[in-house]
Coordinates of C-alpha atoms and ligand atoms in Angstrom, one line a residue:
X1 CA -63.2 -16.0 46.9
X2 CA -59.5 -15.3 46.4
X3 CA -58.7 -17.3 49.5
X4 CA -60.2 -20.4 47.8
X5 CA -58.2 -22.5 45.3
X6 CA -58.1 -20.8 41.9
X7 CA -59.2 -22.8 38.9
X8 CA -58.2 -21.7 35.4
X9 CA -60.1 -22.8 32.3
X10 CA -59.6 -22.1 28.6
X11 CA -63.0 -21.8 26.8
X12 CA -64.4 -20.7 23.5
X13 CA -66.5 -17.6 24.2
X14 CA -69.2 -16.7 21.7
X15 CA -71.9 -14.1 21.4
X16 CA -75.1 -15.6 19.9
X17 CA -75.8 -12.3 18.1
X18 CA -78.8 -10.1 18.7
X19 CA -81.7 -11.8 20.5
X20 CA -84.0 -9.8 18.2
X21 CA -82.4 -11.5 15.1
X22 CA -81.7 -15.0 16.4
X23 CA -81.1 -16.6 12.9
X24 CA -78.5 -14.0 11.8
X25 CA -74.8 -15.3 12.1
X26 CA -72.4 -12.8 13.6
X27 CA -69.4 -15.1 14.3
X28 CA -68.2 -13.0 17.3
X29 CA -66.1 -15.6 19.0
X30 CA -62.8 -16.0 20.7
X31 CA -60.9 -18.4 22.9
X32 CA -60.0 -17.1 26.3
X33 CA -58.5 -18.2 29.7
X34 CA -60.6 -17.5 32.8
X35 CA -59.4 -17.8 36.5
X36 CA -61.8 -18.0 39.4
X37 CA -63.7 -20.1 41.9
X38 CA -65.4 -23.4 40.9
X39 CA -69.1 -22.8 41.5
X40 CA -70.2 -26.4 41.9
X41 CA -67.6 -27.0 44.6
X42 CA -68.7 -23.8 46.4
X43 CA -72.4 -24.9 46.3
X44 CA -71.5 -28.4 47.5
X45 CA -69.9 -26.9 50.6
X46 CA -72.9 -24.7 51.2
X47 CA -75.4 -27.5 50.5
X48 CA -78.1 -27.4 47.8
X49 CA -81.8 -27.8 48.5
X50 CA -83.1 -31.0 46.8
X51 CA -85.8 -29.1 45.0
X52 CA -83.4 -26.7 43.3
X53 CA -83.4 -27.1 39.5
X54 CA -82.1 -23.8 38.1
X55 CA -79.4 -21.2 39.0
X56 CA -80.5 -17.6 38.6
X57 CA -77.7 -15.1 38.2
X58 CA -78.0 -11.3 38.4
X59 CA -75.7 -8.6 36.9
X60 CA -75.6 -5.1 38.3
X61 CA -76.7 -3.4 35.0
X62 CA -80.2 -2.4 34.3
X63 CA -82.1 -0.3 31.8
X64 CA -84.3 -0.5 28.8
X65 CA -83.9 -3.1 26.0
X66 CA -86.4 -3.6 23.1
X67 CA -89.0 -1.4 24.8
X68 CA -88.9 -3.3 28.2
X69 CA -87.2 -1.9 31.3
X70 CA -85.3 -4.3 33.6
X71 CA -83.9 -3.7 37.0
X72 CA -81.0 -6.2 36.5
X73 CA -79.5 -8.3 33.8
X74 CA -80.9 -11.7 34.9
X75 CA -80.1 -15.1 33.4
X76 CA -80.8 -18.7 34.4
X77 CA -79.3 -22.1 33.6
X78 CA -80.2 -25.7 34.6
X79 CA -78.4 -27.2 37.5
X80 CA -77.4 -30.2 35.4
X81 CA -75.0 -27.8 33.6
X82 CA -73.4 -27.0 36.9
X83 CA -72.9 -30.7 37.7
X84 CA -71.2 -31.2 34.4
X85 CA -68.4 -29.0 35.7
X86 CA -66.3 -26.0 34.6
X87 CA -68.7 -23.3 35.7
X88 CA -66.7 -20.5 37.4
X89 CA -67.2 -17.3 39.3
X90 CA -64.3 -15.7 37.4
X91 CA -62.2 -12.8 38.6
X92 CA -59.4 -13.1 36.0
X93 CA -59.3 -12.9 32.2
X94 CA -56.1 -14.1 30.4
X95 CA -54.1 -13.9 33.6
X96 CA -55.1 -10.4 34.6
X97 CA -57.9 -9.0 36.7
X98 CA -61.2 -8.9 34.8
X99 CA -61.4 -5.5 33.0
X100 CA -64.5 -3.4 33.8
X101 CA -66.1 -4.1 30.4
X102 CA -65.7 -7.9 30.9
X103 CA -67.4 -7.9 34.3
X104 CA -65.1 -6.6 37.1
X105 CA -64.9 -7.6 39.9
X106 CA -66.5 -11.0 39.1
X107 CA -68.6 -12.7 36.5
X108 CA -70.2 -16.1 35.9
X109 CA -68.5 -18.2 33.2
X110 CA -70.4 -21.1 31.7
X111 CA -68.1 -23.0 29.4
X112 CA -69.9 -24.5 26.3
X113 CA -72.9 -22.1 26.6
X114 CA -73.4 -18.9 24.6
X115 CA -71.8 -15.8 26.1
X116 CA -75.1 -14.3 27.1
X117 CA -75.3 -16.8 29.9
X118 CA -72.0 -15.7 31.4
X119 CA -73.3 -12.8 33.6
X120 CA -71.0 -9.9 34.1
X121 CA -70.8 -7.6 37.2
X122 CA -72.3 -10.5 39.2
X123 CA -73.9 -9.5 42.5
X124 CA -76.4 -12.3 43.3
X125 CA -76.9 -16.0 42.7
X126 CA -80.1 -17.8 43.6
X127 CA -81.2 -21.4 43.4
X128 CA -84.8 -22.1 42.4
X129 CA -87.2 -24.9 41.5
X130 CA -88.3 -23.1 38.3
X131 CA -86.9 -20.9 35.5
X132 CA -86.6 -17.1 36.1
X133 CA -89.2 -15.2 34.2
X134 CA -87.6 -12.2 32.5
X135 CA -86.7 -10.5 29.2
X136 CA -83.4 -12.3 28.8
X137 CA -84.6 -15.7 30.1
X138 CA -88.1 -16.7 29.0
X139 CA -89.0 -13.9 26.6
X140 CA -85.9 -13.3 24.4
X141 CA -83.1 -15.8 23.9
X142 CA -85.4 -18.7 23.0
X143 CA -85.2 -20.4 19.6
X144 CA -88.4 -21.4 17.9
X145 CA -88.3 -25.0 16.6
X146 CA -89.0 -25.5 12.9
X147 CA -91.0 -28.5 11.5
X148 CA -87.8 -30.6 11.4
X149 CA -86.9 -29.9 15.0
X150 CA -90.5 -30.7 16.1
X151 CA -90.4 -34.0 14.2
X152 CA -87.1 -34.8 16.0
X153 CA -89.0 -34.4 19.3
X154 CA -87.7 -31.0 20.3
X155 CA -89.9 -28.6 22.3
X156 CA -91.4 -25.6 20.5
X157 CA -89.0 -23.2 22.2
X158 CA -85.5 -23.8 23.4
X159 CA -83.4 -21.5 25.5
X160 CA -80.2 -20.3 24.0
X161 CA -77.9 -22.3 26.2
X162 CA -75.6 -24.9 24.6
X163 CA -73.3 -23.9 21.7
X164 CA -74.5 -25.3 18.4
X165 CA -71.8 -26.8 16.1
X166 CA -69.9 -24.1 14.3
X167 CA -66.7 -23.3 12.4
X168 CA -65.0 -20.3 11.0
X169 CA -62.3 -20.0 8.3
X170 CA -59.4 -17.8 9.5
X171 CA -57.1 -18.1 6.4
X172 CA -57.1 -17.4 3.6
X173 CA -58.7 -14.0 4.5
X174 CA -61.8 -12.8 2.6
X175 CA -60.9 -11.5 -0.9
X176 CA -57.2 -12.8 -0.6
X177 CA -55.4 -13.6 -3.8
X178 CA -54.0 -17.1 -4.0
X179 CA -51.7 -18.5 -6.8
X180 CA -52.9 -21.1 -9.3
X181 CA -51.4 -24.6 -8.7
X182 CA -49.5 -23.4 -5.5
X183 CA -50.3 -25.1 -2.2
X184 CA -52.6 -23.0 0.1
X185 CA -53.4 -23.9 3.7
X186 CA -57.1 -23.4 4.5
X187 CA -57.4 -23.3 8.3
X188 CA -59.8 -22.2 11.1
X189 CA -61.6 -23.0 14.3
X190 CA -64.5 -25.3 15.2
X191 CA -66.5 -25.7 18.4
X192 CA -69.7 -26.8 20.0
X193 CA -71.0 -27.7 23.5
X194 CA -70.6 -31.4 22.8
X195 CA -67.3 -31.1 20.8
X196 CA -66.6 -31.4 17.1
X197 CA -65.9 -34.8 15.6
X198 CA -65.1 -33.7 12.1
X199 CA -64.8 -30.6 9.8
X200 CA -65.3 -30.7 6.1
X201 CA -64.0 -28.0 3.7
X202 CA -65.3 -27.1 0.3
X203 CA -63.5 -25.0 -2.3
X204 CA -66.4 -24.9 -4.8
X205 CA -69.1 -23.1 -2.8
X206 CA -70.4 -26.2 -1.0
X207 CA -70.9 -28.6 -3.9
X208 CA -68.1 -31.0 -2.9
X209 CA -66.6 -31.4 0.6
X210 CA -63.3 -33.0 1.8
X211 CA -62.4 -34.0 5.3
X212 CA -60.0 -31.5 7.0
X213 CA -57.5 -32.4 9.6
X214 CA -59.0 -31.7 13.0
X215 CA -57.3 -31.5 16.5
X216 CA -59.1 -33.2 19.3
X217 CA -60.8 -31.0 21.8
X218 CA -58.8 -29.9 24.9
X219 CA -61.3 -29.1 27.7
X220 CA -63.8 -26.4 26.6
X221 CA -61.4 -24.8 24.0
X222 CA -62.2 -24.5 20.3
X223 CA -60.5 -26.9 17.9
X224 CA -58.2 -26.0 15.0
X225 CA -58.8 -27.6 11.5
X226 CA -56.8 -27.3 8.3
X227 CA -56.8 -28.6 4.7
X228 CA -54.2 -28.3 2.0
X229 CA -55.5 -27.0 -1.3
X230 CA -54.0 -26.6 -4.8
X231 CA -56.3 -24.3 -6.8
X232 CA -56.7 -25.7 -10.3
X233 CA -58.9 -23.0 -11.9
X234 CA -58.4 -19.2 -12.2
X235 CA -61.1 -16.9 -10.9
X236 CA -63.3 -16.7 -7.8
X237 CA -63.3 -19.7 -5.4
X238 CA -65.8 -19.9 -2.5
X239 CA -64.3 -21.7 0.5
X240 CA -66.8 -23.2 3.0
X241 CA -66.3 -25.1 6.3
X242 CA -68.9 -27.4 7.9
X243 CA -68.4 -28.7 11.4
X244 CA -70.1 -32.0 12.5
X245 CA -70.7 -32.8 16.2
X246 CA -69.9 -36.0 18.0
X247 CA -73.7 -36.8 18.0
X248 CA -73.9 -36.2 14.2
X249 CA -75.5 -32.7 14.1
X250 CA -73.9 -30.5 11.4
X251 CA -73.9 -26.8 10.6
X252 CA -76.9 -25.8 8.4
X253 CA -76.3 -24.0 5.1
X254 CA -78.4 -20.9 6.0
X255 CA -81.2 -19.6 8.2
X256 CA -79.4 -20.1 11.6
X257 CA -76.8 -18.3 13.7
X258 CA -74.4 -21.2 13.2
X259 CA -74.8 -21.3 9.4
X260 CA -71.8 -22.3 7.3
X261 CA -69.1 -19.7 6.9
X262 CA -68.1 -18.9 3.3
X263 CA -64.9 -17.0 2.3
X264 CA -64.4 -15.7 -1.3
X265 CA -60.9 -15.8 -2.7
X266 CA -59.3 -14.9 -6.1
X267 CA -57.2 -17.5 -7.8
X268 CA -54.6 -15.7 -10.0
Ligands
MTE301 N1 -74.4 -8.2 33.4 C1 -74.4 -8.5 32.1 N2 -73.7 -9.6 31.7 C2 -73.7 -9.9 30.4 C3 -74.3 -9.1 29.4 C4 -74.9 -7.9 29.8 O1 -75.5 -7.2 29.0 N3 -74.9 -7.6 31.2 N4 -74.2 -9.5 28.1 C5 -74.0 -10.9 27.8 C6 -73.7 -11.2 26.4 S1 -75.0 -11.1 25.3 C7 -72.4 -11.7 26.0 S2 -72.2 -12.1 24.4 C8 -71.3 -11.7 26.9 C9 -70.1 -10.9 26.4 O2 -69.0 -11.0 27.2 P1 -67.7 -10.2 27.0 O3 -68.1 -8.7 27.0 O4 -66.8 -10.5 28.1 O5 -67.2 -10.6 25.6 O6 -71.6 -11.2 28.2 C10 -72.9 -11.5 28.7 N5 -73.0 -11.1 30.0
MO302 MO1 -74.1 -11.6 23.2

């Protein structure tokens, strides 16, 4: 693999949280740089069977999870995602060899998909006409559609693949003190599979929102946003950020892993 051209990609990398608590936000997210081999190019060279629809990837780790024992960590993804580009067999993280805990010697990296799909300690790839049955493919990591999703024509269960629109406030920090009438910069990061078109920020717990300044997306990286604020009342202020996707989908207020992030600060 190292004899092939090395491709480097900066991506947002997010854990979707526990598959046993799929609606609980954990906001475990970072932006990292991967180096490795372009998987779509590699498969084009090998040649792909016309019946193939899914890529199955196997990690070397096995054991028991949620009362079920597994030989391997096995995930699958639709081949359309591969054609969209950017999927790597990565052997570098931030310019250094992958550390053991991040998948040494090689891992899959699926930009724009939740971290669970980026299989570490990769030892086998398989193309198949159907999804891979397994604990981490067709049992866990599938979101149940609610009445609104069903009305919008979504299937009853959807695999946890594409990143839903989300944003986090980085500053001010939770419980920070800010000065009355002095300018404060509220800033953070926003991301989704499709890219974020706008971020709105509230300083009154989500009653009123204003448009923040948002950088356009570069590749698969997350996007910075910021808003200048002059606090006009003493006491507690609840800061909220809401990301809106290119297609119009916005972060929900609650009850989902990508629910709106609120940061409480003290105006003194
Ligand atoms: N082989 C293997 N790959 C795996 C996992 C795992 O348990 N085994 N966990 C997945 C999950 S749930 C996440 S969020 C990411 C975390 O990647 P990181 O440890 O590099 O942050 O790895 C994914 N790849
Ligand atoms: Mo995860």
